[in-house]
Amino acid sequence: MTDPLTASVPAADLVRALGAAGQTVATAESLTAGLVAATIAGVPGASAVLRGGLVVYATDLKSSLAGVSADLLAAEGPVAASTAEQLAVGARTRCGADWGIGLTGVAGPDGQDGHAVGTVFLGLSSPWHTEVMRLQLSGDRWTIRLTATESAVRELLRCVQGG
């Protein structure tokens, strides 16, 4: 049986690209609660490139585990571009990876801190490149979480390939 998480996601392409570049990845995930790491791990050979992941669903864990500034969390909240950026940097540095993925957002069913359901911030970090993007996704909780996972894998693949 094929891993259902890898069915619609270019995770195998990401694992190949990271392997070819001699690079690794780690995640710090809030709304996806480990789905990105699990999706990458669904690819045979992923152990060569996946360092690990932090599930930081609770706001305090974003700070204590992933290193997001407590002052930033107090000022901007857990659903913010700056939080996603610091999650990505924290995943990379705390797990000793070349790339870090940070995801935070609102999967629903209700909005949070003035953010609509489907608002997601994706951070990608390497020692030479950091970027954050805001996604506005639609669907139920599962669809939003899965689409955020797909976006993270696709966007990191683009970065690894130099795009």
PDB file of C-alpha atoms in Angstrom:
ATOM      1  CA  MET A   1       0.000   0.000   0.000  1.00  0.00           C
ATOM      2  CA  THR A   2       1.226   3.481  -0.857  1.00  0.00           C
ATOM      3  CA  ASP A   3       1.502   6.057   1.925  1.00  0.00           C
ATOM      4  CA  PRO A   4      -1.633   8.214   1.484  1.00  0.00           C
ATOM      5  CA  LEU A   5       0.195  11.356   2.643  1.00  0.00           C
ATOM      6  CA  THR A   6       2.639  11.153  -0.261  1.00  0.00           C
ATOM      7  CA  ALA A   7      -0.017  10.510  -2.931  1.00  0.00           C
ATOM      8  CA  SER A   8      -0.636  14.142  -3.934  1.00  0.00           C
ATOM      9  CA  VAL A   9       2.585  15.697  -2.635  1.00  0.00           C
ATOM     10  CA  PRO A  10       5.978  15.783  -4.386  1.00  0.00           C
ATOM     11  CA  ALA A  11       7.667  14.421  -1.262  1.00  0.00           C
ATOM     12  CA  ALA A  12       9.711  11.874  -3.227  1.00  0.00           C
ATOM     13  CA  ASP A  13      10.992  14.682  -5.449  1.00  0.00           C
ATOM     14  CA  LEU A  14      11.938  16.674  -2.339  1.00  0.00           C
ATOM     15  CA  VAL A  15      13.778  13.719  -0.783  1.00  0.00           C
ATOM     16  CA  ARG A  16      15.665  13.156  -4.049  1.00  0.00           C
ATOM     17  CA  ALA A  17      16.535  16.858  -4.402  1.00  0.00           C
ATOM     18  CA  LEU A  18      17.728  17.150  -0.798  1.00  0.00           C
ATOM     19  CA  GLY A  19      19.752  13.957  -1.165  1.00  0.00           C
ATOM     20  CA  ALA A  20      21.351  15.121  -4.409  1.00  0.00           C
ATOM     21  CA  ALA A  21      22.283  18.423  -2.749  1.00  0.00           C
ATOM     22  CA  GLY A  22      23.585  16.668   0.364  1.00  0.00           C
ATOM     23  CA  GLN A  23      21.107  18.660   2.469  1.00  0.00           C
ATOM     24  CA  THR A  24      18.720  17.917   5.330  1.00  0.00           C
ATOM     25  CA  VAL A  25      15.408  19.304   6.619  1.00  0.00           C
ATOM     26  CA  ALA A  26      13.596  19.671   9.926  1.00  0.00           C
ATOM     27  CA  THR A  27      10.144  21.019  10.762  1.00  0.00           C
ATOM     28  CA  ALA A  28       8.428  23.061  13.463  1.00  0.00           C
ATOM     29  CA  GLU A  29       4.711  22.576  12.936  1.00  0.00           C
ATOM     30  CA  SER A  30       1.705  24.062  14.661  1.00  0.00           C
ATOM     31  CA  LEU A  31      -1.538  23.603  12.718  1.00  0.00           C
ATOM     32  CA  THR A  32      -0.164  20.634  10.752  1.00  0.00           C
ATOM     33  CA  ALA A  33       0.954  18.881  13.967  1.00  0.00           C
ATOM     34  CA  GLY A  34       3.681  16.830  12.310  1.00  0.00           C
ATOM     35  CA  LEU A  35       2.031  16.147   8.945  1.00  0.00           C
ATOM     36  CA  VAL A  36       4.930  17.646   6.990  1.00  0.00           C
ATOM     37  CA  ALA A  37       7.507  15.497   8.765  1.00  0.00           C
ATOM     38  CA  ALA A  38       5.240  12.452   8.434  1.00  0.00           C
ATOM     39  CA  THR A  39       4.757  13.107   4.724  1.00  0.00           C
ATOM     40  CA  ILE A  40       8.488  13.358   4.081  1.00  0.00           C
ATOM     41  CA  ALA A  41       9.065  10.250   6.224  1.00  0.00           C
ATOM     42  CA  GLY A  42       6.610   8.363   3.998  1.00  0.00           C
ATOM     43  CA  VAL A  43       9.228   8.315   1.230  1.00  0.00           C
ATOM     44  CA  PRO A  44      11.659   5.386   1.256  1.00  0.00           C
ATOM     45  CA  GLY A  45      15.125   6.783   1.965  1.00  0.00           C
ATOM     46  CA  ALA A  46      13.832   9.824   3.844  1.00  0.00           C
ATOM     47  CA  SER A  47      16.065   8.998   6.798  1.00  0.00           C
ATOM     48  CA  ALA A  48      19.008  10.351   4.799  1.00  0.00           C
ATOM     49  CA  VAL A  49      17.479  13.852   4.666  1.00  0.00           C
ATOM     50  CA  LEU A  50      14.857  14.213   7.424  1.00  0.00           C
ATOM     51  CA  ARG A  51      16.491  15.250  10.700  1.00  0.00           C
ATOM     52  CA  GLY A  52      13.273  15.493  12.721  1.00  0.00           C
ATOM     53  CA  GLY A  53      10.447  17.749  13.690  1.00  0.00           C
ATOM     54  CA  LEU A  54       8.889  19.695  16.495  1.00  0.00           C
ATOM     55  CA  VAL A  55       5.143  19.663  17.041  1.00  0.00           C
ATOM     56  CA  VAL A  56       4.474  23.020  18.677  1.00  0.00           C
ATOM     57  CA  TYR A  57       0.705  23.156  18.738  1.00  0.00           C
ATOM     58  CA  ALA A  58       0.581  25.023  22.076  1.00  0.00           C
ATOM     59  CA  THR A  59       1.795  28.627  21.994  1.00  0.00           C
ATOM     60  CA  ASP A  60       4.240  28.199  24.885  1.00  0.00           C
ATOM     61  CA  LEU A  61       5.959  25.329  23.063  1.00  0.00           C
ATOM     62  CA  LYS A  62       6.647  27.572  20.082  1.00  0.00           C
ATOM     63  CA  SER A  63       8.950  29.461  22.436  1.00  0.00           C
ATOM     64  CA  SER A  64      10.354  26.712  24.669  1.00  0.00           C
ATOM     65  CA  LEU A  65      10.939  24.070  21.961  1.00  0.00           C
ATOM     66  CA  ALA A  66      11.352  26.037  18.731  1.00  0.00           C
ATOM     67  CA  GLY A  67      12.919  29.206  20.118  1.00  0.00           C
ATOM     68  CA  VAL A  68      10.286  31.702  18.990  1.00  0.00           C
ATOM     69  CA  SER A  69      10.710  34.894  20.998  1.00  0.00           C
ATOM     70  CA  ALA A  70       8.217  35.083  23.868  1.00  0.00           C
ATOM     71  CA  ASP A  71       8.060  38.850  23.339  1.00  0.00           C
ATOM     72  CA  LEU A  72       7.184  38.335  19.680  1.00  0.00           C
ATOM     73  CA  LEU A  73       4.465  35.832  20.587  1.00  0.00           C
ATOM     74  CA  ALA A  74       3.022  38.285  23.104  1.00  0.00           C
ATOM     75  CA  ALA A  75       3.087  41.156  20.617  1.00  0.00           C
ATOM     76  CA  GLU A  76       2.098  39.457  17.358  1.00  0.00           C
ATOM     77  CA  GLY A  77       0.549  36.171  18.459  1.00  0.00           C
ATOM     78  CA  PRO A  78       1.135  32.615  17.328  1.00  0.00           C
ATOM     79  CA  VAL A  79      -0.414  33.157  13.879  1.00  0.00           C
ATOM     80  CA  ALA A  80       1.973  35.634  12.266  1.00  0.00           C
ATOM     81  CA  ALA A  81       4.594  35.795   9.537  1.00  0.00           C
ATOM     82  CA  SER A  82       7.328  36.522  12.078  1.00  0.00           C
ATOM     83  CA  THR A  83       6.281  33.473  14.103  1.00  0.00           C
ATOM     84  CA  ALA A  84       6.519  31.233  11.013  1.00  0.00           C
ATOM     85  CA  GLU A  85       9.954  32.656  10.248  1.00  0.00           C
ATOM     86  CA  GLN A  86      11.225  31.973  13.769  1.00  0.00           C
ATOM     87  CA  LEU A  87       9.677  28.484  13.710  1.00  0.00           C
ATOM     88  CA  ALA A  88      11.595  27.709  10.514  1.00  0.00           C
ATOM     89  CA  VAL A  89      14.861  29.054  11.923  1.00  0.00           C
ATOM     90  CA  GLY A  90      14.264  27.179  15.180  1.00  0.00           C
ATOM     91  CA  ALA A  91      13.579  23.892  13.395  1.00  0.00           C
ATOM     92  CA  ARG A  92      16.750  24.284  11.355  1.00  0.00           C
ATOM     93  CA  THR A  93      19.046  25.295  14.188  1.00  0.00           C
ATOM     94  CA  ARG A  94      17.653  23.130  16.988  1.00  0.00           C
ATOM     95  CA  CYS A  95      17.576  19.997  14.834  1.00  0.00           C
ATOM     96  CA  GLY A  96      20.876  20.678  13.063  1.00  0.00           C
ATOM     97  CA  ALA A  97      19.398  20.702   9.562  1.00  0.00           C
ATOM     98  CA  ASP A  98      20.232  22.655   6.428  1.00  0.00           C
ATOM     99  CA  TRP A  99      16.593  23.660   5.925  1.00  0.00           C
ATOM    100  CA  GLY A 100      13.825  24.447   8.385  1.00  0.00           C
ATOM    101  CA  ILE A 101      10.109  24.551   7.690  1.00  0.00           C
ATOM    102  CA  GLY A 102       7.822  26.507  10.031  1.00  0.00           C
ATOM    103  CA  LEU A 103       4.034  26.363   9.797  1.00  0.00           C
ATOM    104  CA  THR A 104       1.438  28.177  11.832  1.00  0.00           C
ATOM    105  CA  GLY A 105      -2.142  29.129  11.078  1.00  0.00           C
ATOM    106  CA  VAL A 106      -5.839  28.604  11.630  1.00  0.00           C
ATOM    107  CA  ALA A 107      -7.399  25.321  10.504  1.00  0.00           C
ATOM    108  CA  GLY A 108     -10.809  26.073  11.995  1.00  0.00           C
ATOM    109  CA  PRO A 109     -13.605  25.648  12.617  1.00  0.00           C
ATOM    110  CA  ASP A 110     -13.371  29.177  14.072  1.00  0.00           C
ATOM    111  CA  GLY A 111     -11.054  32.102  13.418  1.00  0.00           C
ATOM    112  CA  GLN A 112      -8.302  32.949  15.901  1.00  0.00           C
ATOM    113  CA  ASP A 113      -6.963  36.313  17.064  1.00  0.00           C
ATOM    114  CA  GLY A 114      -8.582  38.138  14.156  1.00  0.00           C
ATOM    115  CA  HIS A 115      -7.323  35.658  11.559  1.00  0.00           C
ATOM    116  CA  ALA A 116      -9.830  33.919   9.313  1.00  0.00           C
ATOM    117  CA  VAL A 117      -9.999  30.153   8.996  1.00  0.00           C
ATOM    118  CA  GLY A 118      -7.493  29.077   6.359  1.00  0.00           C
ATOM    119  CA  THR A 119      -4.910  31.757   7.163  1.00  0.00           C
ATOM    120  CA  VAL A 120      -1.530  30.004   7.170  1.00  0.00           C
ATOM    121  CA  PHE A 121       2.018  31.316   7.404  1.00  0.00           C
ATOM    122  CA  LEU A 122       4.795  29.164   5.950  1.00  0.00           C
ATOM    123  CA  GLY A 123       8.417  29.887   6.790  1.00  0.00           C
ATOM    124  CA  LEU A 124      11.429  28.347   5.045  1.00  0.00           C
ATOM    125  CA  SER A 125      14.932  28.855   6.387  1.00  0.00           C
ATOM    126  CA  SER A 126      18.476  27.896   5.433  1.00  0.00           C
ATOM    127  CA  PRO A 127      21.716  29.572   6.475  1.00  0.00           C
ATOM    128  CA  TRP A 128      21.638  31.539   3.198  1.00  0.00           C
ATOM    129  CA  HIS A 129      17.914  31.976   2.553  1.00  0.00           C
ATOM    130  CA  THR A 130      14.809  32.741   4.626  1.00  0.00           C
ATOM    131  CA  GLU A 131      11.359  33.501   3.302  1.00  0.00           C
ATOM    132  CA  VAL A 132       7.828  33.585   4.623  1.00  0.00           C
ATOM    133  CA  MET A 133       4.609  33.386   2.688  1.00  0.00           C
ATOM    134  CA  ARG A 134       1.024  33.902   3.690  1.00  0.00           C
ATOM    135  CA  LEU A 135      -1.435  31.356   2.326  1.00  0.00           C
ATOM    136  CA  GLN A 136      -5.197  31.701   2.326  1.00  0.00           C
ATOM    137  CA  LEU A 137      -6.555  28.172   2.113  1.00  0.00           C
ATOM    138  CA  SER A 138     -10.113  26.902   2.002  1.00  0.00           C
ATOM    139  CA  GLY A 139     -11.911  23.766   3.053  1.00  0.00           C
ATOM    140  CA  ASP A 140     -12.464  21.853   6.266  1.00  0.00           C
ATOM    141  CA  ARG A 141      -9.778  21.329   8.934  1.00  0.00           C
ATOM    142  CA  TRP A 142      -8.266  18.302   7.209  1.00  0.00           C
ATOM    143  CA  THR A 143      -8.182  19.989   3.798  1.00  0.00           C
ATOM    144  CA  ILE A 144      -6.504  23.109   5.204  1.00  0.00           C
ATOM    145  CA  ARG A 145      -3.906  21.047   7.075  1.00  0.00           C
ATOM    146  CA  LEU A 146      -3.211  18.823   4.062  1.00  0.00           C
ATOM    147  CA  THR A 147      -3.003  21.778   1.667  1.00  0.00           C
ATOM    148  CA  ALA A 148      -0.588  23.541   4.024  1.00  0.00           C
ATOM    149  CA  THR A 149       1.541  20.380   4.056  1.00  0.00           C
ATOM    150  CA  GLU A 150       1.487  20.159   0.254  1.00  0.00           C
ATOM    151  CA  SER A 151       2.458  23.833   0.001  1.00  0.00           C
ATOM    152  CA  ALA A 152       5.365  23.390   2.412  1.00  0.00           C
ATOM    153  CA  VAL A 153       6.777  20.432   0.469  1.00  0.00           C
ATOM    154  CA  ARG A 154       6.347  22.153  -2.916  1.00  0.00           C
ATOM    155  CA  GLU A 155       7.846  25.442  -1.752  1.00  0.00           C
ATOM    156  CA  LEU A 156      10.859  23.805  -0.120  1.00  0.00           C
ATOM    157  CA  LEU A 157      11.409  21.742  -3.274  1.00  0.00           C
ATOM    158  CA  ARG A 158      11.427  25.012  -5.262  1.00  0.00           C
ATOM    159  CA  CYS A 159      14.020  26.492  -2.886  1.00  0.00           C
ATOM    160  CA  VAL A 160      16.259  23.416  -2.909  1.00  0.00           C
ATOM    161  CA  GLN A 161      16.162  23.415  -6.709  1.00  0.00           C
ATOM    162  CA  GLY A 162      17.253  27.061  -6.680  1.00  0.00           C
ATOM    163  CA  GLY A 163      13.907  28.559  -7.662  1.00  0.00           C
TER     164      GLY A 163
END
